[in-house]
Coordinates of C-alpha atoms and ligand atoms in Angstrom, one line a residue:
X1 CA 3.7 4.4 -45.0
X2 CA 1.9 1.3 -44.8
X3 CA -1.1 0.0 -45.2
X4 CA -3.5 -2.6 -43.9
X5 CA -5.2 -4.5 -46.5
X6 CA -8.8 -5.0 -45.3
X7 CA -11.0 -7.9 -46.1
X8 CA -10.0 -11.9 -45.7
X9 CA -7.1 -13.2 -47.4
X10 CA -8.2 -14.9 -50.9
X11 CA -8.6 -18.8 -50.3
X12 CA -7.1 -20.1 -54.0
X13 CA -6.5 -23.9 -54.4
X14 CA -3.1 -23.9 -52.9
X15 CA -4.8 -22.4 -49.9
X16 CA -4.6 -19.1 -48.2
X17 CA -2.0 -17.1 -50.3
X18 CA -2.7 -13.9 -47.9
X19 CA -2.6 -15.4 -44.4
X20 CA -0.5 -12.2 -42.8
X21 CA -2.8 -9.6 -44.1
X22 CA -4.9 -10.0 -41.5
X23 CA -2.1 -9.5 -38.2
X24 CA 0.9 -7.9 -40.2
X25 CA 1.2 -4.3 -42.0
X26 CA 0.8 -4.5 -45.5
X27 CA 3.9 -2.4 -47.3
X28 CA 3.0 -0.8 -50.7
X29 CA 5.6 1.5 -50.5
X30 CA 9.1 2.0 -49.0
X31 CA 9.1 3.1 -45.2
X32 CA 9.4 6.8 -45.1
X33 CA 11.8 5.7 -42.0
X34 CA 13.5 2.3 -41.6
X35 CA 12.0 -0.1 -39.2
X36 CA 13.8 -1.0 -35.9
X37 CA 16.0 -4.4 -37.3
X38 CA 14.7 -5.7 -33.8
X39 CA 11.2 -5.5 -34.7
X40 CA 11.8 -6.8 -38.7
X41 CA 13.5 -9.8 -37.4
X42 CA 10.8 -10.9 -34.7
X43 CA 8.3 -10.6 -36.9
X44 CA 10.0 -13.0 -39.7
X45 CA 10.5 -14.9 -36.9
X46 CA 7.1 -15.4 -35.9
X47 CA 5.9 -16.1 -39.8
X48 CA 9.2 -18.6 -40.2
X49 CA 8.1 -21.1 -36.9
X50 CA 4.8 -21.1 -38.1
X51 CA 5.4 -22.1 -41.5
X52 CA 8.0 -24.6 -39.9
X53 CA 5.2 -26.0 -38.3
X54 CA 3.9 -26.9 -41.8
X55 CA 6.6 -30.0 -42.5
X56 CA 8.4 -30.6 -39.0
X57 CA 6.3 -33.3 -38.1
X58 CA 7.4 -35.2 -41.3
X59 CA 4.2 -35.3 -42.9
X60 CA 5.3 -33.5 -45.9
X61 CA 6.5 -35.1 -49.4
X62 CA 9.9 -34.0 -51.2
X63 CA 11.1 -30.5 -50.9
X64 CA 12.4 -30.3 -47.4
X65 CA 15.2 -32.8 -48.2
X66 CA 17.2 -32.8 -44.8
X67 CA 14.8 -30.9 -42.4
X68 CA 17.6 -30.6 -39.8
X69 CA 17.7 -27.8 -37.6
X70 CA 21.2 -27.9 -36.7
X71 CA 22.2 -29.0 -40.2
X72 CA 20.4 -25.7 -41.3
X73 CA 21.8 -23.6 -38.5
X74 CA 25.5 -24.5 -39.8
X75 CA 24.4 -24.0 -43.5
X76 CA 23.3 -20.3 -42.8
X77 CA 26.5 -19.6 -40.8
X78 CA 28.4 -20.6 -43.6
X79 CA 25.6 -18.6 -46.4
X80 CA 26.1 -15.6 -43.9
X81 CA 30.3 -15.4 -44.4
X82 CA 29.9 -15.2 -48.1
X83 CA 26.4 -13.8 -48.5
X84 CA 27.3 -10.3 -49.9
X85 CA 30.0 -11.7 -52.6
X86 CA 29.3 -11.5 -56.2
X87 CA 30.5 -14.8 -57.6
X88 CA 31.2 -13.3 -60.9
X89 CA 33.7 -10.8 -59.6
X90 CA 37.1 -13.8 -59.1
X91 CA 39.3 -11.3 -58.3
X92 CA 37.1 -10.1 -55.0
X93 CA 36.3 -13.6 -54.2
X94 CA 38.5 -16.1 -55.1
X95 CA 37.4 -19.0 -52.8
X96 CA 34.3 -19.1 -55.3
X97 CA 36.5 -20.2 -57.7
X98 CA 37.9 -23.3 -55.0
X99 CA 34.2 -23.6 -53.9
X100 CA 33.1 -24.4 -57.5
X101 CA 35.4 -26.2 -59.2
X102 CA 35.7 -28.4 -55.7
X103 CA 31.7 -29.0 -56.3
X104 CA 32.0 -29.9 -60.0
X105 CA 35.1 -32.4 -59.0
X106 CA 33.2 -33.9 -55.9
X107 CA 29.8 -34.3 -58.5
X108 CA 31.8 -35.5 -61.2
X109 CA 33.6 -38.7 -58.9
X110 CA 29.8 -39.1 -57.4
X111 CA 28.7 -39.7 -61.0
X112 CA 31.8 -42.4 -62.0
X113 CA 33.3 -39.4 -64.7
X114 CA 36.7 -41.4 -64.3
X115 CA 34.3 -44.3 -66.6
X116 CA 34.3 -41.4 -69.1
X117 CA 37.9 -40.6 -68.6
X118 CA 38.7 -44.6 -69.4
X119 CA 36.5 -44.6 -72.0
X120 CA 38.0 -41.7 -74.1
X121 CA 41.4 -40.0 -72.5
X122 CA 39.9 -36.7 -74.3
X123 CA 36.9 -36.9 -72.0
X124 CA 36.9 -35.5 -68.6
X125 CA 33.9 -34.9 -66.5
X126 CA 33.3 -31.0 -65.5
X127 CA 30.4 -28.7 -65.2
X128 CA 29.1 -25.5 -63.3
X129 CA 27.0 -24.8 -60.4
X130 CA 23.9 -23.3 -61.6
X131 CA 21.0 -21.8 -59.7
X132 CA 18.5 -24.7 -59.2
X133 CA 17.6 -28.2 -61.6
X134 CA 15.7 -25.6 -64.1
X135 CA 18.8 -23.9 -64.8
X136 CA 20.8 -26.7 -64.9
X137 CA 18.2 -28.1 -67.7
X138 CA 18.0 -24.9 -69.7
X139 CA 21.8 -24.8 -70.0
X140 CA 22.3 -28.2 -71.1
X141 CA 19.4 -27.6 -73.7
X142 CA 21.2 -24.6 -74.9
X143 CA 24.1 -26.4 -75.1
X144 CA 22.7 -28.9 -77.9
X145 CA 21.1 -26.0 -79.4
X146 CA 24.4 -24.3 -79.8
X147 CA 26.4 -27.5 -80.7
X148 CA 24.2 -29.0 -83.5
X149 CA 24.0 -25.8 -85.3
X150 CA 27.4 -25.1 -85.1
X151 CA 28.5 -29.1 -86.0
X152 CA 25.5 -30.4 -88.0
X153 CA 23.9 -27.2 -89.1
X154 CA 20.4 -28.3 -87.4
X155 CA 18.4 -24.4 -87.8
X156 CA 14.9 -26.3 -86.4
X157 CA 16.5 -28.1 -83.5
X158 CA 14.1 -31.1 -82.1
X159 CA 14.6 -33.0 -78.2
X160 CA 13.1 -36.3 -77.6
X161 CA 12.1 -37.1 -73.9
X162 CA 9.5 -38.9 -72.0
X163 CA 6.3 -37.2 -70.9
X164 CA 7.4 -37.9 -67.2
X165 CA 10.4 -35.4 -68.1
X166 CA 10.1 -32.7 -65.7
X167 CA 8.3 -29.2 -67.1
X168 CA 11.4 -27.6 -66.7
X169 CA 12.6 -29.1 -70.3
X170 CA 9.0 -27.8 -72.0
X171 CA 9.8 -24.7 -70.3
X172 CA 13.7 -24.3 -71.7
X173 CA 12.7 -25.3 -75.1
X174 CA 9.9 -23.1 -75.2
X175 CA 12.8 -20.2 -74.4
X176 CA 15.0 -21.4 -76.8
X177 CA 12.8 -22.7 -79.5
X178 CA 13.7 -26.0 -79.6
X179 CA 10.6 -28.6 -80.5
X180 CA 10.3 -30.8 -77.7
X181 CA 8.9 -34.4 -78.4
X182 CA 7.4 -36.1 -76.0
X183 CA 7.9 -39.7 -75.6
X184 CA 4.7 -42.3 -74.2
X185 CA 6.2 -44.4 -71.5
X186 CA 6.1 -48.4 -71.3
X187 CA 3.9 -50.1 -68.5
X188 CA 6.7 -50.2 -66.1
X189 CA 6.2 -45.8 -66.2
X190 CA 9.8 -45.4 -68.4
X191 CA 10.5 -44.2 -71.5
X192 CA 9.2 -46.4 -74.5
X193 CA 12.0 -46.5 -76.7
X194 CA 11.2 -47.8 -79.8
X195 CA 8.7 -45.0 -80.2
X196 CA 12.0 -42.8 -78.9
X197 CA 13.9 -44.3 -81.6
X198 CA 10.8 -43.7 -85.0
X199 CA 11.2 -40.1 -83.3
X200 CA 14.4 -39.4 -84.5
X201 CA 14.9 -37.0 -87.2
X202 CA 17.7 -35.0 -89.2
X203 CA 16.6 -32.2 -86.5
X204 CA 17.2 -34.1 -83.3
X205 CA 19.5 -32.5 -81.2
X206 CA 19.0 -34.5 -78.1
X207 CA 17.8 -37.0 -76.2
X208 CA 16.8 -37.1 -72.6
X209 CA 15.5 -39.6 -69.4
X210 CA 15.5 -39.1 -65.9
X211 CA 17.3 -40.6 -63.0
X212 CA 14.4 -40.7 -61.5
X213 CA 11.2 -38.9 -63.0
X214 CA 9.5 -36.6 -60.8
X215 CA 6.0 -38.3 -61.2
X216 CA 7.3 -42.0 -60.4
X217 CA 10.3 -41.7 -59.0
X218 CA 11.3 -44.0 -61.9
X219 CA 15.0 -44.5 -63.7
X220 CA 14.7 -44.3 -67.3
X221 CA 16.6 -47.0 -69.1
X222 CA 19.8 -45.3 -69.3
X223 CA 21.5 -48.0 -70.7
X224 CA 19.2 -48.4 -74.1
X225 CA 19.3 -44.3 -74.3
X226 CA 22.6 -44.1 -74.6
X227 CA 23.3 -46.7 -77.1
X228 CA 20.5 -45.2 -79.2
X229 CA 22.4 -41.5 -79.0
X230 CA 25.8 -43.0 -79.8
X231 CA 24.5 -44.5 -83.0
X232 CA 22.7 -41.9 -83.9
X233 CA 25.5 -39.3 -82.9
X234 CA 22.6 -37.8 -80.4
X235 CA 23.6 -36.0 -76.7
X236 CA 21.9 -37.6 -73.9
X237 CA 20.9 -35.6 -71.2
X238 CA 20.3 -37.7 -67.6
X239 CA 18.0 -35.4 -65.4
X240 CA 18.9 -36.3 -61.7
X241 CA 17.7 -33.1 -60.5
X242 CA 15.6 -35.2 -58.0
X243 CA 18.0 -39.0 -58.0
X244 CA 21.8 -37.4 -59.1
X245 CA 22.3 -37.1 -55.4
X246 CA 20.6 -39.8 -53.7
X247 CA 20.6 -42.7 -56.5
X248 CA 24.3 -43.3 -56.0
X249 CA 24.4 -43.2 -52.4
X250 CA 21.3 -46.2 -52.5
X251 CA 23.5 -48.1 -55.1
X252 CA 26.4 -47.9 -52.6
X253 CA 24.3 -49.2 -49.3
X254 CA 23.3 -52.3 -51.6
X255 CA 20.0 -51.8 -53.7
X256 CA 20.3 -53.0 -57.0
X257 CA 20.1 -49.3 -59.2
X258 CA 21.1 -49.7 -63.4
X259 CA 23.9 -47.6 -64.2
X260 CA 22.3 -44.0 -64.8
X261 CA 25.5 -42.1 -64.9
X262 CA 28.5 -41.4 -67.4
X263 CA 29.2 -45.5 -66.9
X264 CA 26.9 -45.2 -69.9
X265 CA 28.8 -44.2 -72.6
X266 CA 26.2 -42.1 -74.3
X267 CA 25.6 -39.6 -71.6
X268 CA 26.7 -36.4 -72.7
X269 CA 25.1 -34.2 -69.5
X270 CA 23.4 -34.4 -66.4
X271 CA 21.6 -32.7 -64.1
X272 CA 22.1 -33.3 -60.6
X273 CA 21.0 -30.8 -57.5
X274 CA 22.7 -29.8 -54.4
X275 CA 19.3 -28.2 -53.0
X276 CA 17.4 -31.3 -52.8
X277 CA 19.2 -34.6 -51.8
X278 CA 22.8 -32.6 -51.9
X279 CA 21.3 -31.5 -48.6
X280 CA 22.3 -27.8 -49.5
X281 CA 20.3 -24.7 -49.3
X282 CA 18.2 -24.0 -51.8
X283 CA 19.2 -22.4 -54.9
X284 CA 22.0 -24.1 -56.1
X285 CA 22.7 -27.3 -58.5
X286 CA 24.6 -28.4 -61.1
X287 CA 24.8 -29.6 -64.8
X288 CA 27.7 -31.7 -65.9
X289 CA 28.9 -32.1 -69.1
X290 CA 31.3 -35.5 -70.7
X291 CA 33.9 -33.1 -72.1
X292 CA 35.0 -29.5 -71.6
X293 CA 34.4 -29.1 -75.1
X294 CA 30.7 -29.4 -74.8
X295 CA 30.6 -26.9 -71.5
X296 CA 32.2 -24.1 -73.6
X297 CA 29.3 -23.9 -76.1
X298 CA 27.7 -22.8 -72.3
X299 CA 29.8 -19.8 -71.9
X300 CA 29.0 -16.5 -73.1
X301 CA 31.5 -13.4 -73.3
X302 CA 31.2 -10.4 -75.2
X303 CA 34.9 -8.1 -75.7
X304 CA 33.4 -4.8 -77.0
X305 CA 31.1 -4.1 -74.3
X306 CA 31.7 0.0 -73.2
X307 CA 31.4 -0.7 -70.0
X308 CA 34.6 -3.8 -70.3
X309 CA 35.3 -7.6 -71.0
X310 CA 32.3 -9.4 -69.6
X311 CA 32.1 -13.0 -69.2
X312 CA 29.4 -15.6 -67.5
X313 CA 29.6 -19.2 -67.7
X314 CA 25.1 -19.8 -67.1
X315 CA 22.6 -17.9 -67.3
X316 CA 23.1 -15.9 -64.2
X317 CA 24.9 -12.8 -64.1
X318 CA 25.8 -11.8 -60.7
X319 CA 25.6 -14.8 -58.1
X320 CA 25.7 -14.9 -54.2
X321 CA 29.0 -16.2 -53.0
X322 CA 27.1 -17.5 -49.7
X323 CA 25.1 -20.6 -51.6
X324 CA 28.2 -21.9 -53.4
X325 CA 29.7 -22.0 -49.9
X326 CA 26.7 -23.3 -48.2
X327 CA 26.5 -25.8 -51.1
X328 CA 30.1 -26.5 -50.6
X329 CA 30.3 -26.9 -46.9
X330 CA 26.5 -29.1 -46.9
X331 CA 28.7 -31.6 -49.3
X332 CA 32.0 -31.9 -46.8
X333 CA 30.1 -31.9 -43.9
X334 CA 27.7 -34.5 -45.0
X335 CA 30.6 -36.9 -46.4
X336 CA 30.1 -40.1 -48.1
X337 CA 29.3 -41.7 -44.7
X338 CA 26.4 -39.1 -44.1
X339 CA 25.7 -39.1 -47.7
X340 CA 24.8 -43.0 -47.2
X341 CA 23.3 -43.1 -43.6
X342 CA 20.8 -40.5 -45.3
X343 CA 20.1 -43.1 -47.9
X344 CA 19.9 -45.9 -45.5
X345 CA 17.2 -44.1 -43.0
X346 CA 15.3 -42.9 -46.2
X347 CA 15.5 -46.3 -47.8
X348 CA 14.0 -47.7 -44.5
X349 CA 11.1 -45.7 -44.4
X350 CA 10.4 -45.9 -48.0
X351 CA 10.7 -50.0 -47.8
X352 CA 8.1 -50.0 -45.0
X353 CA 5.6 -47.5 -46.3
X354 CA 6.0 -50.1 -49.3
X355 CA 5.0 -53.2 -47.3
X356 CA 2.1 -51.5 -45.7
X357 CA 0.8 -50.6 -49.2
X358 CA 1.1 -54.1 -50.0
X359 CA -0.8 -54.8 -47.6
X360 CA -3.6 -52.5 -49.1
X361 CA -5.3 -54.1 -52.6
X362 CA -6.9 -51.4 -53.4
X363 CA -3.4 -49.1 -53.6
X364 CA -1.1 -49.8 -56.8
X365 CA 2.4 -48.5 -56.7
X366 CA 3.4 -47.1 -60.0
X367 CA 6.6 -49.0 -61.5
X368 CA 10.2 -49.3 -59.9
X369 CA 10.7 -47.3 -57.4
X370 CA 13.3 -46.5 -54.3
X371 CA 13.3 -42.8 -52.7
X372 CA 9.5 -42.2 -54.5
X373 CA 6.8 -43.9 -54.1
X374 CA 3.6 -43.1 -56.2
X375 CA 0.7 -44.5 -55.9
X376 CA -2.5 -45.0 -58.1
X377 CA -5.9 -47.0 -57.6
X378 CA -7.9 -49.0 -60.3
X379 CA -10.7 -49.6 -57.5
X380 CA -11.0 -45.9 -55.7
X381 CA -10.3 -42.6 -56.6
X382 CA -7.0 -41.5 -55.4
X383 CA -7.6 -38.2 -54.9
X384 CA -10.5 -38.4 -52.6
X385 CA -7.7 -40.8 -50.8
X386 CA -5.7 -37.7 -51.3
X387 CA -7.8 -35.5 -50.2
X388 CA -8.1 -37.2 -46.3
X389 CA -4.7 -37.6 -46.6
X390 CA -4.7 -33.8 -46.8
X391 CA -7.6 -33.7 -43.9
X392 CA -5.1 -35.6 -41.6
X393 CA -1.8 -33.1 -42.6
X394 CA 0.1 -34.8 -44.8
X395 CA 1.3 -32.7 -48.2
X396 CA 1.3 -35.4 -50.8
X397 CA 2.3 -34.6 -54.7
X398 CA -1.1 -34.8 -57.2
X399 CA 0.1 -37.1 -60.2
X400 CA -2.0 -37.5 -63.4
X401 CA -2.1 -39.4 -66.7
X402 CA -3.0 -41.9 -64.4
X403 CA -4.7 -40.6 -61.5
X404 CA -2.2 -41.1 -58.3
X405 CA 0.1 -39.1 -56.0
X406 CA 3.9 -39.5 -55.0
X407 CA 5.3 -39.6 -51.7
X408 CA 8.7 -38.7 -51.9
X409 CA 10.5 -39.5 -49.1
X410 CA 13.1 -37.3 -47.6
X411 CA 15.1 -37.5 -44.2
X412 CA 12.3 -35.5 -43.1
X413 CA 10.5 -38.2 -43.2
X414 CA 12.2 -40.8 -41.5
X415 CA 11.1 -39.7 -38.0
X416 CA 10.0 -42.6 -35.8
X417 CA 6.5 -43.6 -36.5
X418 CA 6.2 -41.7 -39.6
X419 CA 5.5 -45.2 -42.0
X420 CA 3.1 -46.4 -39.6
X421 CA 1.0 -43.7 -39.7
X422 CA 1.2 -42.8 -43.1
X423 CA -0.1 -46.5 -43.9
X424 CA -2.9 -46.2 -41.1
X425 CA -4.1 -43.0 -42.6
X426 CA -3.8 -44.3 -46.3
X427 CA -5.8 -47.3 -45.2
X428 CA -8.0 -44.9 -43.6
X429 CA -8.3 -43.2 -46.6
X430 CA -9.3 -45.8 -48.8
X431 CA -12.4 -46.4 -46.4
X432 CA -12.9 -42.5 -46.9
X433 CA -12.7 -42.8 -50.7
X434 CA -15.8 -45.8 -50.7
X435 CA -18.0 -43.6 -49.0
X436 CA -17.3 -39.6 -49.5
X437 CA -19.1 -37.5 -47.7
X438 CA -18.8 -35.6 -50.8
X439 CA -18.9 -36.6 -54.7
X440 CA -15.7 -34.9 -56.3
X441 CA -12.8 -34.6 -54.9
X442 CA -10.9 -31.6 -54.3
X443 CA -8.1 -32.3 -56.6
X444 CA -9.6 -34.8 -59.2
X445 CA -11.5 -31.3 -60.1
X446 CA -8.6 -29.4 -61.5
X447 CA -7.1 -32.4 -62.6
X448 CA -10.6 -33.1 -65.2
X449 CA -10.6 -30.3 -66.8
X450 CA -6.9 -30.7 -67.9
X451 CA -8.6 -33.8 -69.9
X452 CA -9.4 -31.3 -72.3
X453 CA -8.1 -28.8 -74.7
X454 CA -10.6 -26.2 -73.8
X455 CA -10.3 -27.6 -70.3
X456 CA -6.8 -27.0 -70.3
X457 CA -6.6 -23.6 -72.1
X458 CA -9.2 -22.5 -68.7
X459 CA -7.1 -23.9 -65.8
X460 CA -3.8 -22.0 -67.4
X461 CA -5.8 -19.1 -67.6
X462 CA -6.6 -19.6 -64.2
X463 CA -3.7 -20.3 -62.7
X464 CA -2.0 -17.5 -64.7
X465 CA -4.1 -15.5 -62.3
X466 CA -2.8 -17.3 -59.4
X467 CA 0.6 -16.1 -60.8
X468 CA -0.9 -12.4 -60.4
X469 CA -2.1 -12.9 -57.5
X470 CA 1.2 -13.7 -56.1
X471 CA 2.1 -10.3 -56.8
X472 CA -1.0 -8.7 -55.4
X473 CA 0.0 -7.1 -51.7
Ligands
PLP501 C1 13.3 -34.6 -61.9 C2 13.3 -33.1 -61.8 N1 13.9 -32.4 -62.7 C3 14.0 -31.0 -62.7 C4 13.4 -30.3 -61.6 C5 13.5 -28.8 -61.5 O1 14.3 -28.4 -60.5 P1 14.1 -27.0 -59.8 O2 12.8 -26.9 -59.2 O3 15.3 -26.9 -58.9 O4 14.3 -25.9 -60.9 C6 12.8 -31.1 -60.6 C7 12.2 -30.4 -59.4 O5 11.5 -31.0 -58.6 C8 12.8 -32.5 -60.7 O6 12.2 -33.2 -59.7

């Protein structure tokens, strides 16, 4: 049976994580009879449109990366023919096996692997499709792992990165006990890398940048990494989770991007995902490797199994046919022409959100930047800019270590009049910021106590509970 949970929904900071208790059955246990479908599906209907209504007006940074309706539409009709196959079963499915290695190749020639091949004839380009950027990471990082024990005999395996790398490289070394070191960043918000370069130890394993960082939107200098892990006979991971799939589409329509990519003959891996900028659905991306030889330290198969031979290339186990499809057919239908009129609208709408800033003093934009644009102030502070940017429905991305937020723009955002408002109401919120109705802002809160050990120790406790609550009916 079901119930109905009484009481208002629990307001946390990320807002109302309960809103459909109050007009939608609360299940705590299976149906003792199935539900019509009818009545299932207008119901998710109903909760889908209104959480649509969330991010269709384009007021909402990153994460919806194409925003299409139509482009969706076709997406989950090709999701739907493959939906129910289990990617590890080949001989059931063997257009997972075109759908795959056809993604790998198509990433591989986005990402110049012939450089690679012209390089070093032994080197050729290749990867897997993995389950989202965090997989992709935790693979490559595993790789290393794997590779310098087995070549250099490293037992207390240490990764060098920025501290603009993206969590999801704390979060794979923390699995797989690898000591990441995090790297200050330069003025211009890349990595610093001298300091990189004192780092380096008989431990390191690794090195990493992004392509660009998640705070900035900034491209680590690629070029400097890599010569640093060829001498010292380091890999080089590139993370373009976020910039593998729109960086070389800007280079290509003219803006002047440095070589992030296996030009560099020091990158050993990237990450790069189809579900942001690959204008896929989401769940899908994938990690490339130089050489074959360094993807097989990513494989696992075990022969004396009772139950058979079993084999998976990444983490996963079984894997939904439907998203390599999806993921498959997003990249054909796109093509490099839509690949590149994607970058061109996005590229306009970033360029004039960047004059009007100019033409605010009290609004700094942090470093280089092309897709993302993030923004700090020396003379307000940003987050009570934030926070009326919030008031007037935009969904910007809180920053830290300095104070700021990112805009990162998407094709979402490229609906007419979208820049001009954005720059009216970021004007309007630097008024707001001189005279708050209110002392602290909403964000800056959380943000202060992370200054802190004790500080921070409280707000993971806290948001640990958040975590519960996710799982609270
Ligand atoms: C630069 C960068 N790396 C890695 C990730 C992690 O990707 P995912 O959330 O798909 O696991 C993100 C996600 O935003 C990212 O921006």
């Amino acid at each position: 049976m079901t119930e109905n949970n009484p009481g208002s929904s629990a307001e946390s900071p990320f807002g109302d994580l309960h809103p459909y208790r109050t007009w939608t059955e609360t299940n705590t246990r299976i149906p003792d009879k199935g539900r019509s479908e009818e009545d299932i599906a207008t119901e998710l209907a109903q909760i889908a449109a209104q959480e649509d209504q969330k991010w269709v007006s384009g007021q909402v940074s990153g994460t919806m990366y194409h925003g299409g309706k139509e482009h969706y539409d076709f997406l989950n009709r090709i999701f739907s023919l493959f939906s129910y196959v289990n990617l590890i079963q080949r001989d059931l499915c063997p257009s997972g096996t075109k759908f795959e290695a056809e993604i790998t190749a198509m990433v591989a020639n986005m990402l110049h692997g012939e450089s690679a091949r012209a390089a070093n004839p032994e080197d050729q380009v290749c990867g897997t499709v993995t389950s989202g950027g965090s997989e992709s990471i935790y693979n490559a990082i595993y790789v290393y792992r794997e590779r310098a024990r087995a070549l250099k005999g490293i037992t207390e395996p240490e990764m060098l990165a920025p501290t603009s790398i993206h969590p999801a490289f704390n979060k794979a070394a923390h699995y797989l006990g690898v000591r990441l070191i995090q790297v200050p960043l330069t003025p211009e918000y890349q990595v610093d890398v001298e300091i990189m370069q004192q780092n380096i130890t008989g431990n390191t394993i690794a090195l990493a940048g992004s392509a660009g960082s998640y705070p900035h939107g900034v491209v680590d200098p690629i070029d400097r990494l890599s010569d640093l892990a060829l001498t010292h006979d380091l890999g080089l991971h590139v993370d373009g989770c976020l910039g593998g799939f729109i960086l070389p589409w800007i280079e290509k329509i003219g803006y002047d991007i440095l070589p992030f990519d296996f030009r560099n003959p020091g990158v050993t891996s990237m990450s790069c995902d189809t579900h942001k900028y690959g204008y896929a659905l989401k769940g899908t991306s994938v990690v490339m490797y130089r050489n074959p030889k360094l993807r097989r330290y990513q494989y696992f198969a075990t022969t004396d199994w009772p139950g058979g031979l079993y084999a998976s290339p990444t983490v996963q186990g079984s894997r939904s046919g439907g998203l390599t499809a999806a993921t498959w057919a997003a990249m054909l239908g796109m093509g490099q022409e839509g690949y590149m009129s994607a970058a061109r609208a996005i590229m306009n709408t970033a360029d004039a959100i960047r004059a009007g800033i100019a033409t605010i003093p009290e609004i700094r934009i942090m470093g280089k930047t092309t897709f993302l644009i993030s923004m700090t102030s020396e003379v307000v502070d940003i987050y009570l800019v934030n926070d009326y940017l919030s008031m007037k429905g935009w969904r910007m991305n809180g920053c830290q270590n300095p104070a700021g937020f990112h805009f990162c723009v998407t094709l979402s955002n490229t609906l007419p009049g979208v820049a001009e408002q954005f720059i009216e109401d970021l004007r309007a919120g630097v008024g707001f910021a001189k005279n708050p109705p209110y002392p602290q802002a909403k964000s800056g809160a959380l943000y202060g106590l992370a200054g802190s050990i004790e500080g921070q120790e409280f707000l993971k406790e806290g948001i640990f509970s958040l975590l519960d609550e996710t799982y609270t009916p």
